mmCIF file with all atom_site columns, C-alpha atoms in Angstrom:
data_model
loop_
_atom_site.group_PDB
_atom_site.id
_atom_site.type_symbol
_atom_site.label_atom_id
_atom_site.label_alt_id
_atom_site.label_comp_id
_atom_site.label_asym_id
_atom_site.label_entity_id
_atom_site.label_seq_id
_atom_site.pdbx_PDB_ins_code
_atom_site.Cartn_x
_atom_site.Cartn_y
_atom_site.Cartn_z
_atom_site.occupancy
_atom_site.B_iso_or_equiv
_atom_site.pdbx_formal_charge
_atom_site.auth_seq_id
_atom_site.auth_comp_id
_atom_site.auth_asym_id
_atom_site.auth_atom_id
_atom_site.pdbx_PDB_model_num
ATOM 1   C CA . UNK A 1 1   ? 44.326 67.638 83.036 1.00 0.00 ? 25  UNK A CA 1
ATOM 2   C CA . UNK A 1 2   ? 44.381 71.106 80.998 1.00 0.00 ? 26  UNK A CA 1
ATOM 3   C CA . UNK A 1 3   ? 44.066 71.404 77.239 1.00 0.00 ? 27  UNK A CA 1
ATOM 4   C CA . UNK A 1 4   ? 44.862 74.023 75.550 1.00 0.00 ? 28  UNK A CA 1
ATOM 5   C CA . UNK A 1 5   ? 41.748 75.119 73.166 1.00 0.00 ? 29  UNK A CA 1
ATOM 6   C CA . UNK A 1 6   ? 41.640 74.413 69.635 1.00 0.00 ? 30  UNK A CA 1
ATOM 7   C CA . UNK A 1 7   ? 41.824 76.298 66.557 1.00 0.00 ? 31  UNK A CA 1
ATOM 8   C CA . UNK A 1 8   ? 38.661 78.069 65.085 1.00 0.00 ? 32  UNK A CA 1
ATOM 9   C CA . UNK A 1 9   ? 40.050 77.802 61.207 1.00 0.00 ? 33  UNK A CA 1
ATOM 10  C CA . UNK A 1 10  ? 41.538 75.295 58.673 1.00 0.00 ? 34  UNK A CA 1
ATOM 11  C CA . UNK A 1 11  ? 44.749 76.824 57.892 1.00 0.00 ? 35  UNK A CA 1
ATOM 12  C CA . UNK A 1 12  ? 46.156 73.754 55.914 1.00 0.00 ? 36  UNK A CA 1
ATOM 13  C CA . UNK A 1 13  ? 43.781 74.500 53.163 1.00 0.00 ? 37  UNK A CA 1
ATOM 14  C CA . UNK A 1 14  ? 44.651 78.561 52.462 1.00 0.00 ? 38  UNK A CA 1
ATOM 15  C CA . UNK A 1 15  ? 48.307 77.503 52.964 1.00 0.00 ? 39  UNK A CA 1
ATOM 16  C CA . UNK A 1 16  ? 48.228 74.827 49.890 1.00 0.00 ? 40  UNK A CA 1
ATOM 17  C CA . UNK A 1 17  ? 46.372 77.015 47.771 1.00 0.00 ? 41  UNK A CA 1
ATOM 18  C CA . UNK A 1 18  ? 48.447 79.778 47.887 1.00 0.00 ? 42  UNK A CA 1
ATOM 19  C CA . UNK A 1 19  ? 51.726 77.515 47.289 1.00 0.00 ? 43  UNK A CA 1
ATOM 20  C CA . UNK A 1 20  ? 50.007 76.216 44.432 1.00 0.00 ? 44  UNK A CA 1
ATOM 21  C CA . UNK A 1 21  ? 48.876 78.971 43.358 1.00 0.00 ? 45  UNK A CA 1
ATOM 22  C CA . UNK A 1 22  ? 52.417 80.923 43.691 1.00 0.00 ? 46  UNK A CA 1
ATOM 23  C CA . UNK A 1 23  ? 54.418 77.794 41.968 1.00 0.00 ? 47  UNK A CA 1
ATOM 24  C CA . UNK A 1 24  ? 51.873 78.074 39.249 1.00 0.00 ? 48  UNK A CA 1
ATOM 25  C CA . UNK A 1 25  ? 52.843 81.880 38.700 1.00 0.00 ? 49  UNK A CA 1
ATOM 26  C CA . UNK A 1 26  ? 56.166 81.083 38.971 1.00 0.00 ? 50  UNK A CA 1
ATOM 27  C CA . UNK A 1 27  ? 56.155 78.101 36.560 1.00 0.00 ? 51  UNK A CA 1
ATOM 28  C CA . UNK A 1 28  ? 54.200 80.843 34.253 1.00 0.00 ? 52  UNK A CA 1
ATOM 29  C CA . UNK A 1 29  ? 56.191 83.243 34.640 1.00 0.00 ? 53  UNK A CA 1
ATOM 30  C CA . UNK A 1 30  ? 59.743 81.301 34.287 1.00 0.00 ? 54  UNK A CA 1
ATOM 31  C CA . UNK A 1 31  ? 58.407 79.479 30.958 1.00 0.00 ? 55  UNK A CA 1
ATOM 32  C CA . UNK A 1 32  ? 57.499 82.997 29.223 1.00 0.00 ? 56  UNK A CA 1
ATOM 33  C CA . UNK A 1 33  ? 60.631 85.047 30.615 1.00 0.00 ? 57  UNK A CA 1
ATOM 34  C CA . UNK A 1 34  ? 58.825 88.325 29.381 1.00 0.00 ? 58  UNK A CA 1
ATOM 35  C CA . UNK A 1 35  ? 61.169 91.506 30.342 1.00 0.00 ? 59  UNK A CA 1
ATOM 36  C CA . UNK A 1 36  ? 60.990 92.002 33.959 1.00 0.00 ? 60  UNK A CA 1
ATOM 37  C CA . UNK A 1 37  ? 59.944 88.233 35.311 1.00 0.00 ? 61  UNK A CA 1
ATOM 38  C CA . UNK A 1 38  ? 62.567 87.699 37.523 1.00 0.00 ? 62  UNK A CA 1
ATOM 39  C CA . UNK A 1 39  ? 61.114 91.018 39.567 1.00 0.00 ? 63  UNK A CA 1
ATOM 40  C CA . UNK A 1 40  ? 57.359 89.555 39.008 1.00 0.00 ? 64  UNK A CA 1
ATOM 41  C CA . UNK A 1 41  ? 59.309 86.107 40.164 1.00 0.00 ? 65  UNK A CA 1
ATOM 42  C CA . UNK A 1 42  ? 60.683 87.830 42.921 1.00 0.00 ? 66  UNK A CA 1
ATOM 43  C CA . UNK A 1 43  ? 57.192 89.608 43.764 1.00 0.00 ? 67  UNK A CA 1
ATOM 44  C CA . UNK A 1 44  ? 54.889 86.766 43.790 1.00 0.00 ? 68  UNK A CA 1
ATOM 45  C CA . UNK A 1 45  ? 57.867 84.859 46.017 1.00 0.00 ? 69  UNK A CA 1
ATOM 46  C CA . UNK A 1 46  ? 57.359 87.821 48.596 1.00 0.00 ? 70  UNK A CA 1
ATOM 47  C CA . UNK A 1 47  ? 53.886 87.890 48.707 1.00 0.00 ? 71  UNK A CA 1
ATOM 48  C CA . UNK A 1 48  ? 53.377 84.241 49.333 1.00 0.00 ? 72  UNK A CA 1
ATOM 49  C CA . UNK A 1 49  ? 55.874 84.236 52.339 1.00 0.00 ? 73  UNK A CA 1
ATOM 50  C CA . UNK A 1 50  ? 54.170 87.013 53.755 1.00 0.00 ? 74  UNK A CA 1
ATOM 51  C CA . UNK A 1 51  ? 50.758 85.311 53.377 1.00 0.00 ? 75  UNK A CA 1
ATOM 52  C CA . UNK A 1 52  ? 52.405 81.808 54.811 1.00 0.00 ? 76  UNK A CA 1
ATOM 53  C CA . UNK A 1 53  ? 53.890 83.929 57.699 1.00 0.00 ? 77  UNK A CA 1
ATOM 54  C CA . UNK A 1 54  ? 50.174 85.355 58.585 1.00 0.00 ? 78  UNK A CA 1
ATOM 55  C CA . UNK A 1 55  ? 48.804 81.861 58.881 1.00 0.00 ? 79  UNK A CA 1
ATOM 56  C CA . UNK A 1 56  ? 52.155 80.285 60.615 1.00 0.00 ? 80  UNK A CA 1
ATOM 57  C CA . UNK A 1 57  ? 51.191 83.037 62.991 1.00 0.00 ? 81  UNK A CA 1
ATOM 58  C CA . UNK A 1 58  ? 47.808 82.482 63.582 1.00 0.00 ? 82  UNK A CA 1
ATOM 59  C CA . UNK A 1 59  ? 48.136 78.868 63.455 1.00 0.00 ? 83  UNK A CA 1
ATOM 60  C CA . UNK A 1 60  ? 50.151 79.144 66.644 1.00 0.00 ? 84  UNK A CA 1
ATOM 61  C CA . UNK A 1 61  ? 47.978 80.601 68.605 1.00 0.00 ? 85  UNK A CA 1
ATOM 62  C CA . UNK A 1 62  ? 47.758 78.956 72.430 1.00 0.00 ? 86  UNK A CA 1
ATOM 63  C CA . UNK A 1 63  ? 45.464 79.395 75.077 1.00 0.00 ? 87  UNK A CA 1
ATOM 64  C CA . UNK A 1 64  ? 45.052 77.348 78.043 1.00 0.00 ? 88  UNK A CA 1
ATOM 65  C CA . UNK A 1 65  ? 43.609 77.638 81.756 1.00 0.00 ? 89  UNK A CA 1
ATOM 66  C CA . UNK A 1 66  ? 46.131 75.131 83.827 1.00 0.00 ? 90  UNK A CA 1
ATOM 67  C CA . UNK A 1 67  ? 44.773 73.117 86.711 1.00 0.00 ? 91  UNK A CA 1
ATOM 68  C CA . UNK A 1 68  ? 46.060 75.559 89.017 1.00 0.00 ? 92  UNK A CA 1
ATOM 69  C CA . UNK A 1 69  ? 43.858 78.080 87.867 1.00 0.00 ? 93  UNK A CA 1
ATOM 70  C CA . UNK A 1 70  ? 46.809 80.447 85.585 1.00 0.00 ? 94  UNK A CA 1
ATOM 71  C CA . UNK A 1 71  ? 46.165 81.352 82.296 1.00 0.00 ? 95  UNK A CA 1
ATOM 72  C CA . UNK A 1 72  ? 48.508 80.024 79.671 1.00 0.00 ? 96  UNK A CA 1
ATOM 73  C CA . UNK A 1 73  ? 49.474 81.952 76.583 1.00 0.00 ? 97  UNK A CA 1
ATOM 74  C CA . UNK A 1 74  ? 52.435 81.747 73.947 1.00 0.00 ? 98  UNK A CA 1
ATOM 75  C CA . UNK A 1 75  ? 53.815 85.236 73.971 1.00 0.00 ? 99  UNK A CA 1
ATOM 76  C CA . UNK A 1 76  ? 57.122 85.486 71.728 1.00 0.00 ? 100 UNK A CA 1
ATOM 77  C CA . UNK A 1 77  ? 58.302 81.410 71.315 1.00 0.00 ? 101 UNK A CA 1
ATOM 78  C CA . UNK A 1 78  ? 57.880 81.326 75.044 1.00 0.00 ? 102 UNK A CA 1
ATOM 79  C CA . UNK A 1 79  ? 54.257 79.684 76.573 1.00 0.00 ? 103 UNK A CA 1
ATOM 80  C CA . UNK A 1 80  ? 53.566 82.464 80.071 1.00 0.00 ? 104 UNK A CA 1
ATOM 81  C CA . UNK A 1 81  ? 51.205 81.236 82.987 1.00 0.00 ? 105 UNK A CA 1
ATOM 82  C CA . UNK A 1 82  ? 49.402 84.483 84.017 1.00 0.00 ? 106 UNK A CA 1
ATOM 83  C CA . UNK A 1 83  ? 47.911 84.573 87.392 1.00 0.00 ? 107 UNK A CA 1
ATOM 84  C CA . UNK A 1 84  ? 44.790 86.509 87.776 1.00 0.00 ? 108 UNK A CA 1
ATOM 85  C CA . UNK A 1 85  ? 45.735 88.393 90.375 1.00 0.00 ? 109 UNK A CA 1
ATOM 86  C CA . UNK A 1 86  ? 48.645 90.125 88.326 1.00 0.00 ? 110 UNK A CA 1
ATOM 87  C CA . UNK A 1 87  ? 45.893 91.223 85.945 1.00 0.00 ? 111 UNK A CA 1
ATOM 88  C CA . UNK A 1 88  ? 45.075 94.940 86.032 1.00 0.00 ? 112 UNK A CA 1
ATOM 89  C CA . UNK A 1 89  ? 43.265 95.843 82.548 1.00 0.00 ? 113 UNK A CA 1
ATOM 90  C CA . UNK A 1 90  ? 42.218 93.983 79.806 1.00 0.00 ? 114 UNK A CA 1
ATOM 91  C CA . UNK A 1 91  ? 41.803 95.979 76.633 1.00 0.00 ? 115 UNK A CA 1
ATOM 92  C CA . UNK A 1 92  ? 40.157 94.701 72.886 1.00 0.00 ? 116 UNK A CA 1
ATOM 93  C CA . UNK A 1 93  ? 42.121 94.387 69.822 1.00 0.00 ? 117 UNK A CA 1
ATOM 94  C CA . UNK A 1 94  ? 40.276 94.863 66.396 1.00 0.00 ? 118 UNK A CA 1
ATOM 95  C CA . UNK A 1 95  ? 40.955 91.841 64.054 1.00 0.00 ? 119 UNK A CA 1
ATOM 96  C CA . UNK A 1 96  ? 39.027 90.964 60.672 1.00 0.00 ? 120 UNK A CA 1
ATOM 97  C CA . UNK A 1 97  ? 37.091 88.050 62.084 1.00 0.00 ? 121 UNK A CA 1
ATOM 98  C CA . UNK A 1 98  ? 36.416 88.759 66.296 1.00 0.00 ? 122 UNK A CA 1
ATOM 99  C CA . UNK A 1 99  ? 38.024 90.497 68.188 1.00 0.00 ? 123 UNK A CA 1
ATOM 100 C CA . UNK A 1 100 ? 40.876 89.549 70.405 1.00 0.00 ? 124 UNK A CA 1
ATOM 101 C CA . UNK A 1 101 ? 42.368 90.927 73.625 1.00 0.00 ? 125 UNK A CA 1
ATOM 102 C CA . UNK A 1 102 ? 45.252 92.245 75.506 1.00 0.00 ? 126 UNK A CA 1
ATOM 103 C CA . UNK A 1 103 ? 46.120 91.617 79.069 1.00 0.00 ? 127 UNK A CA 1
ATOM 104 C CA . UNK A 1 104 ? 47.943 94.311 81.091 1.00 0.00 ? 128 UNK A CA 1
ATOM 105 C CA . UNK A 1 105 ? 49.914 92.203 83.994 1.00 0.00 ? 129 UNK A CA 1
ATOM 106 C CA . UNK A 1 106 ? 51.975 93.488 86.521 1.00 0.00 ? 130 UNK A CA 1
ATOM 107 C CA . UNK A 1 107 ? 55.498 91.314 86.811 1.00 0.00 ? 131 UNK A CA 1
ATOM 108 C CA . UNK A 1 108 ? 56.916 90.355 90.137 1.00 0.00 ? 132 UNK A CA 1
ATOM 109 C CA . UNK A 1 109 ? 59.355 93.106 89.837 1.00 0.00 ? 133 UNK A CA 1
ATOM 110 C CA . UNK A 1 110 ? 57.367 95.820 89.040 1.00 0.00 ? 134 UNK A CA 1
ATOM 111 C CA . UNK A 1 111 ? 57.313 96.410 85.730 1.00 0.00 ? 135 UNK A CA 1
ATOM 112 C CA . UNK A 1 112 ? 54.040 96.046 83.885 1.00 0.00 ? 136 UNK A CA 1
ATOM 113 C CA . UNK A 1 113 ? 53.889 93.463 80.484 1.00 0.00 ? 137 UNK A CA 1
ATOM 114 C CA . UNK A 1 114 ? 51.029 93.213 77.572 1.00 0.00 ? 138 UNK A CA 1
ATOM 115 C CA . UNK A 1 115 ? 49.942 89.720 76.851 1.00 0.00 ? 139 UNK A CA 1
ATOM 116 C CA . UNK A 1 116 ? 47.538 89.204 73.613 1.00 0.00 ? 140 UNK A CA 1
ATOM 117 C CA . UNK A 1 117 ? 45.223 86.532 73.783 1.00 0.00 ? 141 UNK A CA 1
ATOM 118 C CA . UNK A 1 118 ? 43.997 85.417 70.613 1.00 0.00 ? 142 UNK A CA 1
ATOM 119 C CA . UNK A 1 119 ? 40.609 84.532 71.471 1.00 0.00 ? 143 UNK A CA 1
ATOM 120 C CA . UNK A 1 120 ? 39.560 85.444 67.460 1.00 0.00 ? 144 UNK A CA 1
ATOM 121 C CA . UNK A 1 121 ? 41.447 82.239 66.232 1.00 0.00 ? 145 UNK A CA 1
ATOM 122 C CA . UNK A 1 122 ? 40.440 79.854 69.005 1.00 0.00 ? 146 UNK A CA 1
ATOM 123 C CA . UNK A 1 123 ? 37.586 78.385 68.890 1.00 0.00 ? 147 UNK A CA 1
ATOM 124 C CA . UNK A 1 124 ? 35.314 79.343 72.751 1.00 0.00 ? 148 UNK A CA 1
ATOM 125 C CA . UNK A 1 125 ? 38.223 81.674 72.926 1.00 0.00 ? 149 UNK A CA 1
ATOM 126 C CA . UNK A 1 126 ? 35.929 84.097 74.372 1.00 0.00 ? 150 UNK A CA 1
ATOM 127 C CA . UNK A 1 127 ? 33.958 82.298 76.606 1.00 0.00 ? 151 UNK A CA 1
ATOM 128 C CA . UNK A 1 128 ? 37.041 80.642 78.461 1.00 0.00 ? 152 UNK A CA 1
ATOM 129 C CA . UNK A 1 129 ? 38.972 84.398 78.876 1.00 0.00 ? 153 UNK A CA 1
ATOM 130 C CA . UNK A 1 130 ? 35.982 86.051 79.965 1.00 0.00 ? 154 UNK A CA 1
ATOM 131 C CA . UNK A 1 131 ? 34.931 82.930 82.710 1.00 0.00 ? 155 UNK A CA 1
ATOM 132 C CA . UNK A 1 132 ? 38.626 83.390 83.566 1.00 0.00 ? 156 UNK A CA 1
ATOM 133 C CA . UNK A 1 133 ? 38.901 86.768 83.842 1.00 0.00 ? 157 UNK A CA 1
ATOM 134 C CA . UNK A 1 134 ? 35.365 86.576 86.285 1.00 0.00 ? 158 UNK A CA 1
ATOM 135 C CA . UNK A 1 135 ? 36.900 83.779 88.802 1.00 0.00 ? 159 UNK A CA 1
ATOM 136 C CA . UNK A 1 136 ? 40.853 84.447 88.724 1.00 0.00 ? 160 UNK A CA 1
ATOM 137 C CA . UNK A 1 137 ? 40.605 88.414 87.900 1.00 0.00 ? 161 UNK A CA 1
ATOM 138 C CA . UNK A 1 138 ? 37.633 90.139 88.523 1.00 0.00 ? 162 UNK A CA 1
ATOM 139 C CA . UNK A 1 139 ? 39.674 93.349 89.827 1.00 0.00 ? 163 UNK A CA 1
ATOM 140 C CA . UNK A 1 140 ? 40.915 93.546 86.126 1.00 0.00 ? 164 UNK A CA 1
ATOM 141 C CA . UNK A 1 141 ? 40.217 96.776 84.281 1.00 0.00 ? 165 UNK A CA 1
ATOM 142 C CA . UNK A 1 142 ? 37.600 95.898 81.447 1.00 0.00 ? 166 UNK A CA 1
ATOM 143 C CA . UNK A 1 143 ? 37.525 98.587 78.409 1.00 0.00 ? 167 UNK A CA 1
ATOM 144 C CA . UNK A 1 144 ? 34.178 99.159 76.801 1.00 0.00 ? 168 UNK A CA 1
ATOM 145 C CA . UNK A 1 145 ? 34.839 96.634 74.048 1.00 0.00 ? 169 UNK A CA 1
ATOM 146 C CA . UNK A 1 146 ? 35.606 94.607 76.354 1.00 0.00 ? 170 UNK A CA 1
ATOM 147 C CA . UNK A 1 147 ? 32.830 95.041 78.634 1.00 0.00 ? 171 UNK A CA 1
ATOM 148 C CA . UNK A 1 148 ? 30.534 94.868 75.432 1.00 0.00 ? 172 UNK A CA 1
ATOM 149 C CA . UNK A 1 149 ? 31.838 91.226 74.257 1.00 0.00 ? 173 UNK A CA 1
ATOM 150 C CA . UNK A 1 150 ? 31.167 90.646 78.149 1.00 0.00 ? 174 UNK A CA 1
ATOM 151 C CA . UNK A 1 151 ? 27.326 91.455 78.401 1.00 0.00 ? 175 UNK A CA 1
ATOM 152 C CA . UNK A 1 152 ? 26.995 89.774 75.239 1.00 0.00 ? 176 UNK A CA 1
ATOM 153 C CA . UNK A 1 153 ? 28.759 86.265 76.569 1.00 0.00 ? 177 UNK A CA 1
ATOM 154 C CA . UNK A 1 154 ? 26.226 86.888 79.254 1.00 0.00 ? 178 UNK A CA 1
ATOM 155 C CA . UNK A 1 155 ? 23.015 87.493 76.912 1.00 0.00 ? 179 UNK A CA 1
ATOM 156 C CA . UNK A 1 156 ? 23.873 84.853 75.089 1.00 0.00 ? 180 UNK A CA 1
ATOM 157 C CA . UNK A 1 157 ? 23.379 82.156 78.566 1.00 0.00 ? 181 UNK A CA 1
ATOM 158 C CA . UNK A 1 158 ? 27.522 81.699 78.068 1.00 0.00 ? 182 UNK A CA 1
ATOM 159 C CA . UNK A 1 159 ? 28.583 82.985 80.938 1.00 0.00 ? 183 UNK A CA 1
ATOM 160 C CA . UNK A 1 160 ? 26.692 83.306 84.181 1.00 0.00 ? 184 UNK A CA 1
ATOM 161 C CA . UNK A 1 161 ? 25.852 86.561 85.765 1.00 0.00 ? 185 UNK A CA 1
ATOM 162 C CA . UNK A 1 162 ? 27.582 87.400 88.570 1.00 0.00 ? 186 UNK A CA 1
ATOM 163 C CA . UNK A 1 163 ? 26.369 86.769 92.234 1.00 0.00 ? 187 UNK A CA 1
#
């Protein structure tokens, strides 16, 4: 049975440091009622939820190859199989840590939808899109960084080299 990978981060630990951190503002901030603290109130309030929304975010990342061979990701609140075969370019996203990357899959209909696959947050994220991408899609388009992260899955004795 399929698993879906794991996460590559701790995000319990950021999350209760900025609460604490924010109630301790706020607690400093209601106590001296300077001019202006209900817009640094307000402020700090913003900037927490904004941070907590970041790590919600990450934190549900998904990424799963099924046992019949499709590639499961949570786009929107919805979890999509993608079938290799429906692949037709995979292009990299820059984040702060690794880079992730975006599938470009043609729909039954037609019509063509872009799939991110958070390989940055998961943890062998790259190694399991990458041996996906070589058995279910090797027809998929691969931009450079893409074919870059690629060669060096294969350097590294990750992935094998094609035969």
């Amino acid at each position: 049975m399929a698993h879906p990978l794991e996460l590559s981060y701790n995000w319990r630990t950021p999350a209760m440091i900025a609460t604490l951190g924010a109630i301790g503002c706020l607690g400093v901030l209601v106590r001296g009622q300077a001019g202006g603290w209900i817009v640094a109130a307000l402020v700090v309030l913003v900037l927490w939820a904004l941070f907590v929304l970041v790590l919600a975010r990450r934190a549900r990342s998904y990424l799963m190859v099924g046992d019949d061979g499709a590639l499961v990701l949570r786009h929107r609140r919805a979890l999509v199989p993608v079938d290799g075969d429906r692949v037709r370019a995979v292009r990299q996203v820059v984040t702060a840590r690794t880079p992730s990357y975006r599938l470009l899959v043609e729909l039954p209909d037609g019509r063509t939808e872009r799939y991110l696959v958070p390989t940055a947050w998961l943890r062998d994220g790259h190694v399991t899109l990458f041996s996906w991408l070589r058995t279910y899609a090797p027809h998929a388009e691969l931009d450079k960084g893409s074919q870059r992260m690629l060669e060096l899955l294969r350097n590294r004795g990750l992935i094998a080299d094609a035969s």
